[in-house]
Short mmCIF file of C-alpha atoms (C1' of nucleotides) in Angstrom, two decimals:
data_model
loop_
_atom_site.label_atom_id
_atom_site.label_comp_id
_atom_site.label_asym_id
_atom_site.label_seq_id
_atom_site.Cartn_x
_atom_site.Cartn_y
_atom_site.Cartn_z
CA MET A 1 5.35 54.37 -26.95
CA ILE A 2 3.57 57.71 -27.10
CA PRO A 3 0.85 57.80 -29.79
CA LEU A 4 1.59 60.03 -32.76
CA SER A 5 -1.46 62.15 -32.05
CA ASP A 6 -0.27 62.83 -28.51
CA MET A 7 3.16 63.87 -29.71
CA ASN A 8 1.58 66.29 -32.12
CA ALA A 9 -0.48 67.74 -29.34
CA ALA A 10 2.55 67.98 -27.06
CA CYS A 11 5.05 69.74 -29.30
CA GLY A 12 2.80 71.28 -31.92
CA LEU A 13 4.88 69.91 -34.78
CA PRO A 14 2.79 68.48 -37.63
CA LEU A 15 4.21 65.00 -38.20
CA VAL A 16 3.59 62.71 -41.13
CA LYS A 17 5.39 59.77 -39.55
CA GLU A 18 6.91 58.76 -36.24
CA PRO A 19 10.32 60.36 -35.62
CA ARG A 20 13.22 58.32 -34.29
CA SER A 21 12.96 57.71 -30.54
CA ALA A 22 15.49 59.37 -28.25
CA ASP A 23 16.75 55.99 -27.06
CA ASP A 24 17.28 54.80 -30.60
CA ALA A 25 19.13 58.02 -31.40
CA VAL A 26 21.47 57.56 -28.44
CA ASP A 27 22.22 53.96 -29.35
CA LEU A 28 22.74 54.62 -33.04
CA ALA A 29 24.92 57.65 -32.28
CA ARG A 30 27.09 55.49 -30.04
CA ARG A 31 27.73 53.03 -32.86
CA LEU A 32 28.29 55.77 -35.42
CA LYS A 33 30.85 57.39 -33.11
CA ALA A 34 32.87 54.19 -33.30
CA LEU A 35 32.85 54.50 -37.09
CA ALA A 36 33.40 58.25 -37.32
CA ASP A 37 37.18 58.14 -37.28
CA PRO A 38 39.47 57.83 -40.33
CA THR A 39 41.84 55.44 -38.58
CA ARG A 40 39.05 53.11 -37.53
CA LEU A 41 37.48 53.10 -41.01
CA LEU A 42 40.89 52.27 -42.39
CA LEU A 43 41.43 49.49 -39.84
CA LEU A 44 38.01 48.03 -40.60
CA SER A 45 38.79 48.06 -44.30
CA LEU A 46 42.25 46.57 -43.81
CA VAL A 47 40.83 43.72 -41.72
CA ALA A 48 38.06 43.07 -44.22
CA SER A 49 40.46 42.95 -47.16
CA SER A 50 43.04 40.76 -45.46
CA ARG A 51 43.42 37.16 -46.52
CA GLY A 52 41.04 35.04 -44.48
CA GLY A 53 39.17 38.16 -43.43
CA GLU A 54 41.26 38.57 -40.30
CA ALA A 55 44.41 40.32 -39.16
CA CYS A 56 46.48 40.71 -36.00
CA VAL A 57 47.65 43.98 -34.45
CA CYS A 58 51.18 43.57 -35.73
CA ASP A 59 49.91 43.50 -39.32
CA LEU A 60 47.91 46.71 -38.87
CA THR A 61 50.33 48.97 -37.02
CA GLU A 62 52.49 49.82 -40.01
CA PRO A 63 49.76 50.43 -42.66
CA VAL A 64 48.00 53.00 -40.48
CA GLY A 65 51.27 54.57 -39.29
CA LEU A 66 50.36 54.70 -35.60
CA ALA A 67 51.86 53.29 -32.43
CA GLN A 68 50.81 49.86 -31.22
CA PRO A 69 48.86 51.07 -28.15
CA THR A 70 46.88 53.44 -30.37
CA VAL A 71 45.98 50.69 -32.83
CA SER A 72 45.06 48.41 -29.95
CA HIS A 73 42.82 51.14 -28.56
CA HIS A 74 41.00 51.63 -31.86
CA LEU A 75 40.50 47.89 -32.26
CA LYS A 76 38.96 47.79 -28.80
CA VAL A 77 36.57 50.59 -29.69
CA LEU A 78 35.49 48.74 -32.83
CA THR A 79 35.16 45.49 -30.90
CA ASP A 80 33.10 47.12 -28.13
CA ALA A 81 30.80 48.55 -30.81
CA GLY A 82 30.18 45.05 -32.14
CA LEU A 83 31.95 45.68 -35.44
CA LEU A 84 34.98 43.48 -34.91
CA ALA A 85 35.35 40.05 -33.33
CA ARG A 86 38.48 39.23 -31.37
CA ASP A 87 40.01 35.77 -31.47
CA GLN A 88 43.04 35.05 -29.34
CA ARG A 89 45.29 32.35 -30.83
CA GLY A 90 48.43 31.91 -28.82
CA ALA A 91 50.27 35.18 -28.35
CA TRP A 92 48.41 36.78 -31.27
CA ALA A 93 44.99 38.39 -31.27
CA TYR A 94 43.17 38.08 -34.58
CA PHE A 95 40.41 40.50 -35.49
CA ALA A 96 37.67 39.88 -38.05
CA VAL A 97 34.71 41.95 -39.21
CA VAL A 98 31.43 40.79 -37.65
CA PRO A 99 29.23 39.71 -40.59
CA GLY A 100 26.28 42.01 -41.15
CA ALA A 101 27.28 44.54 -38.49
CA LEU A 102 27.92 47.35 -40.93
CA ASP A 103 24.81 46.48 -42.91
CA ALA A 104 22.69 46.68 -39.78
CA ILE A 105 23.95 50.18 -38.98
CA ALA A 106 23.50 51.30 -42.58
CA ALA A 107 19.95 49.96 -42.53
CA ARG A 108 19.09 51.88 -39.37
CA LEU A 109 20.54 55.00 -40.95
CA VAL A 110 18.22 54.98 -43.94
CA GLU A 111 15.13 53.39 -42.43
CA ALA A 112 13.81 56.59 -40.84
CA MET B 1 46.46 54.67 -57.13
CA ILE B 2 49.04 52.20 -55.91
CA PRO B 3 48.67 48.72 -57.48
CA LEU B 4 47.52 46.01 -55.12
CA SER B 5 50.71 44.04 -55.70
CA ASP B 6 52.84 47.02 -54.67
CA MET B 7 50.84 47.54 -51.51
CA ASN B 8 51.33 43.92 -50.60
CA ALA B 9 55.04 44.28 -51.15
CA ALA B 10 55.18 47.49 -49.12
CA CYS B 11 53.34 46.46 -45.96
CA GLY B 12 53.55 42.70 -46.14
CA LEU B 13 49.84 42.27 -45.51
CA PRO B 14 48.21 39.64 -47.73
CA LEU B 15 45.20 41.42 -49.25
CA VAL B 16 42.32 39.86 -51.10
CA LYS B 17 40.87 43.20 -52.19
CA GLU B 18 41.77 46.86 -52.19
CA PRO B 19 41.32 48.50 -48.77
CA ARG B 20 39.64 51.87 -48.45
CA SER B 21 41.94 54.74 -49.37
CA ALA B 22 43.07 57.12 -46.63
CA ASP B 23 41.40 60.07 -48.36
CA ASP B 24 38.12 58.22 -48.59
CA ALA B 25 38.38 57.30 -44.91
CA VAL B 26 38.93 60.93 -43.93
CA ASP B 27 35.99 62.14 -45.99
CA LEU B 28 33.61 59.42 -44.85
CA ALA B 29 34.64 59.92 -41.22
CA ARG B 30 33.88 63.63 -41.53
CA ARG B 31 30.33 62.89 -42.68
CA LEU B 32 29.82 60.18 -40.07
CA LYS B 33 30.94 62.60 -37.36
CA ALA B 34 28.07 64.85 -38.34
CA LEU B 35 25.70 61.92 -37.81
CA ALA B 36 27.29 60.53 -34.66
CA ASP B 37 25.30 62.66 -32.22
CA PRO B 38 21.93 61.77 -30.67
CA THR B 39 20.60 65.31 -30.98
CA ARG B 40 21.49 65.53 -34.66
CA LEU B 41 19.95 62.13 -35.44
CA LEU B 42 16.83 63.30 -33.66
CA LEU B 43 16.79 66.60 -35.57
CA LEU B 44 17.25 64.78 -38.87
CA SER B 45 14.38 62.46 -38.03
CA LEU B 46 12.15 65.30 -36.87
CA VAL B 47 12.74 67.24 -40.08
CA ALA B 48 12.15 64.16 -42.21
CA SER B 49 8.89 63.34 -40.46
CA SER B 50 7.53 66.89 -40.51
CA ARG B 51 4.69 67.79 -42.82
CA GLY B 52 6.13 68.85 -46.16
CA GLY B 53 9.48 67.32 -45.20
CA GLU B 54 10.72 70.59 -43.74
CA ALA B 55 10.82 72.42 -40.43
CA CYS B 56 12.08 75.71 -39.02
CA VAL B 57 14.29 76.15 -35.96
CA CYS B 58 11.39 77.31 -33.80
CA ASP B 59 9.62 73.99 -34.41
CA LEU B 60 12.64 71.94 -33.39
CA THR B 61 13.84 73.71 -30.25
CA GLU B 62 11.20 72.33 -27.95
CA PRO B 63 11.14 68.65 -29.09
CA VAL B 64 14.89 68.26 -28.54
CA GLY B 65 14.84 70.26 -25.29
CA LEU B 66 17.86 72.44 -26.10
CA ALA B 67 18.44 76.16 -26.42
CA GLN B 68 17.96 77.89 -29.75
CA PRO B 69 21.68 78.57 -30.43
CA THR B 70 22.46 74.93 -29.80
CA VAL B 71 19.81 73.74 -32.23
CA SER B 72 21.01 76.27 -34.77
CA HIS B 73 24.55 74.98 -34.35
CA HIS B 74 23.51 71.36 -34.93
CA LEU B 75 21.51 72.31 -38.00
CA LYS B 76 24.58 74.07 -39.38
CA VAL B 77 26.69 70.97 -38.82
CA LEU B 78 24.14 68.83 -40.66
CA THR B 79 23.87 71.40 -43.45
CA ASP B 80 27.66 71.65 -43.85
CA ALA B 81 27.79 67.86 -44.10
CA GLY B 82 25.33 67.97 -47.00
CA LEU B 83 22.56 66.23 -45.09
CA LEU B 84 20.17 69.17 -44.72
CA ALA B 85 19.22 71.91 -47.16
CA ARG B 86 18.51 75.39 -45.85
CA ASP B 87 15.78 77.53 -47.39
CA GLN B 88 15.28 81.05 -46.07
CA ARG B 89 11.70 82.24 -46.46
CA GLY B 90 11.20 85.61 -44.86
CA ALA B 91 12.31 85.63 -41.24
CA TRP B 92 12.15 81.84 -41.06
CA ALA B 93 14.79 79.33 -42.15
CA TYR B 94 13.33 76.02 -43.31
CA PHE B 95 15.43 72.89 -43.27
CA ALA B 96 14.78 69.77 -45.35
CA VAL B 97 16.62 66.48 -45.69
CA VAL B 98 18.72 66.33 -48.87
CA PRO B 99 17.27 63.42 -50.90
CA GLY B 100 19.64 60.47 -51.13
CA ALA B 101 22.26 61.95 -48.82
CA LEU B 102 21.77 59.35 -46.10
CA ASP B 103 21.57 56.56 -48.66
CA ALA B 104 24.87 57.65 -50.20
CA ILE B 105 26.64 57.49 -46.84
CA ALA B 106 25.06 54.14 -46.00
CA ALA B 107 26.18 52.80 -49.38
CA ARG B 108 29.78 53.90 -48.79
CA LEU B 109 29.65 52.24 -45.39
CA VAL B 110 28.82 48.79 -46.71
CA GLU B 111 30.58 48.87 -50.08
CA ALA B 112 34.05 48.09 -48.75
"C1'" DA C 1 11.85 104.70 -39.23
"C1'" DG C 2 11.27 101.87 -35.59
"C1'" DG C 3 9.97 97.74 -33.00
"C1'" DG C 4 9.61 92.91 -32.40
"C1'" DG C 5 10.48 88.23 -33.62
"C1'" DA C 6 13.45 84.51 -35.82
"C1'" DT C 7 17.96 83.02 -36.62
"C1'" DA C 8 23.06 83.16 -36.64
"C1'" DT C 9 27.38 84.21 -34.49
"C1'" DC C 10 30.56 84.87 -30.55
"C1'" DG C 11 33.04 83.74 -26.33
"C1'" DA C 12 33.45 80.71 -22.70
"C1'" DC C 13 33.47 76.43 -20.38
"C1'" DA C 14 33.22 71.54 -19.43
"C1'" DG C 15 33.66 67.02 -21.05
"C1'" DC C 16 35.25 63.78 -24.36
"C1'" DC C 17 38.86 61.67 -27.37
"C1'" DA C 18 43.04 60.45 -30.21
"C1'" DT C 19 47.62 59.86 -29.37
"C1'" DC C 20 51.80 58.61 -27.14
"C1'" DG C 21 55.48 56.48 -23.87
"C1'" DA C 22 55.82 53.57 -20.10
"C1'" DT C 23 54.38 49.61 -18.06
"C1'" DA C 24 51.80 45.36 -17.16
"C1'" DT C 25 50.02 40.99 -18.76
"C1'" DC C 26 50.03 36.94 -21.30
"C1'" DC C 27 51.92 33.31 -24.16
"C1'" DC C 28 55.30 30.46 -26.24
"C1'" DC C 29 59.80 28.34 -26.48
"C1'" DT C 30 64.09 26.67 -24.62
"C1'" DA D 1 61.98 28.74 -14.61
"C1'" DG D 2 63.27 32.27 -17.45
"C1'" DG D 3 63.48 35.16 -21.59
"C1'" DG D 4 61.45 37.34 -25.45
"C1'" DG D 5 57.69 38.79 -28.21
"C1'" DA D 6 52.70 40.28 -28.84
"C1'" DT D 7 49.07 42.72 -26.87
"C1'" DA D 8 46.51 45.37 -23.35
"C1'" DT D 9 46.29 48.91 -19.88
"C1'" DC D 10 47.65 53.26 -17.58
"C1'" DG D 11 48.53 58.22 -17.13
"C1'" DA D 12 49.21 62.40 -19.37
"C1'" DT D 13 48.33 65.80 -22.85
"C1'" DG D 14 46.57 68.52 -26.58
"C1'" DG D 15 42.72 69.21 -29.45
"C1'" DC D 16 38.02 68.85 -30.59
"C1'" DT D 17 32.98 69.50 -29.43
"C1'" DG D 18 28.37 70.14 -27.24
"C1'" DT D 19 26.25 73.48 -24.58
"C1'" DC D 20 24.88 77.93 -22.99
"C1'" DG D 21 24.05 83.19 -22.40
"C1'" DA D 22 24.84 87.37 -24.65
"C1'" DT D 23 24.82 89.66 -28.73
"C1'" DA D 24 24.47 90.64 -33.68
"C1'" DT D 25 21.92 90.24 -37.94
"C1'" DC D 26 18.05 90.02 -40.71
"C1'" DC D 27 13.21 90.37 -41.86
"C1'" DC D 28 8.54 91.78 -41.54
"C1'" DC D 29 4.93 94.84 -40.03
"C1'" DT D 30 3.04 99.19 -38.53
#
DNA sequence: AGGGGATATCGACAGCCATCGATATCCCCT
DNA sequence: AGGGGATATCGATGGCTGTCGATATCCCCT
């Protein structure tokens, strides 16, 4: 961590508090990219509002009006970003919203 | 607004609450896209942590390590998304974070 | 009026991404 | 074992986007 005084000296910008670190920006941007898509926001909302808080791909394909591989792709993006949890039960894959995941991102958004 | 019962009948998905509307998803995704970039998160943070809560382009070019047109482009994206306010004072353009803009997006993220 | 500095716009280019059809994989049931 | 259904992966494609240099615009100062 570079001291605030050194950063001021380095870039000449008068700071009143520490700006977000570059690493934090990269990581947060990666998670926000997963959310910054209408289809994925819709999928997230559909899963969250489903009975039991979970849904399988076959339930989601028709509401979003996209082909099955596309829906599967979006669910993978959301899962890789830590927003959805995947639970395989027999031939079906059930997806549920990871508790607190959205809140954590929202908190990082407003904290700085 | 389609009643919840009708939506259940239409898509067969058992819902326990209303999912996010498609229009809301499109609008929120548009704003999140503006945030889903490391450079723009860094710029936002740099502006917010600057003395007086504002900074001009010439102050931001060096900290982010990008060319002036690129920084200007990112600031325009953030301004168009309602996250930054532009104030022209003489030859300089000062940018400041719009109060409550980030909080509003964070709130929409967790509300559903 | 003219010159110099700060910012915005333009055109181009490379890389990423959403989407699809086709196909592969996996699981259950008979 | 084999068939059928649910899901994941692959390859291709069109569109979007981050980046830059060059240029235009605007403002101040002399």
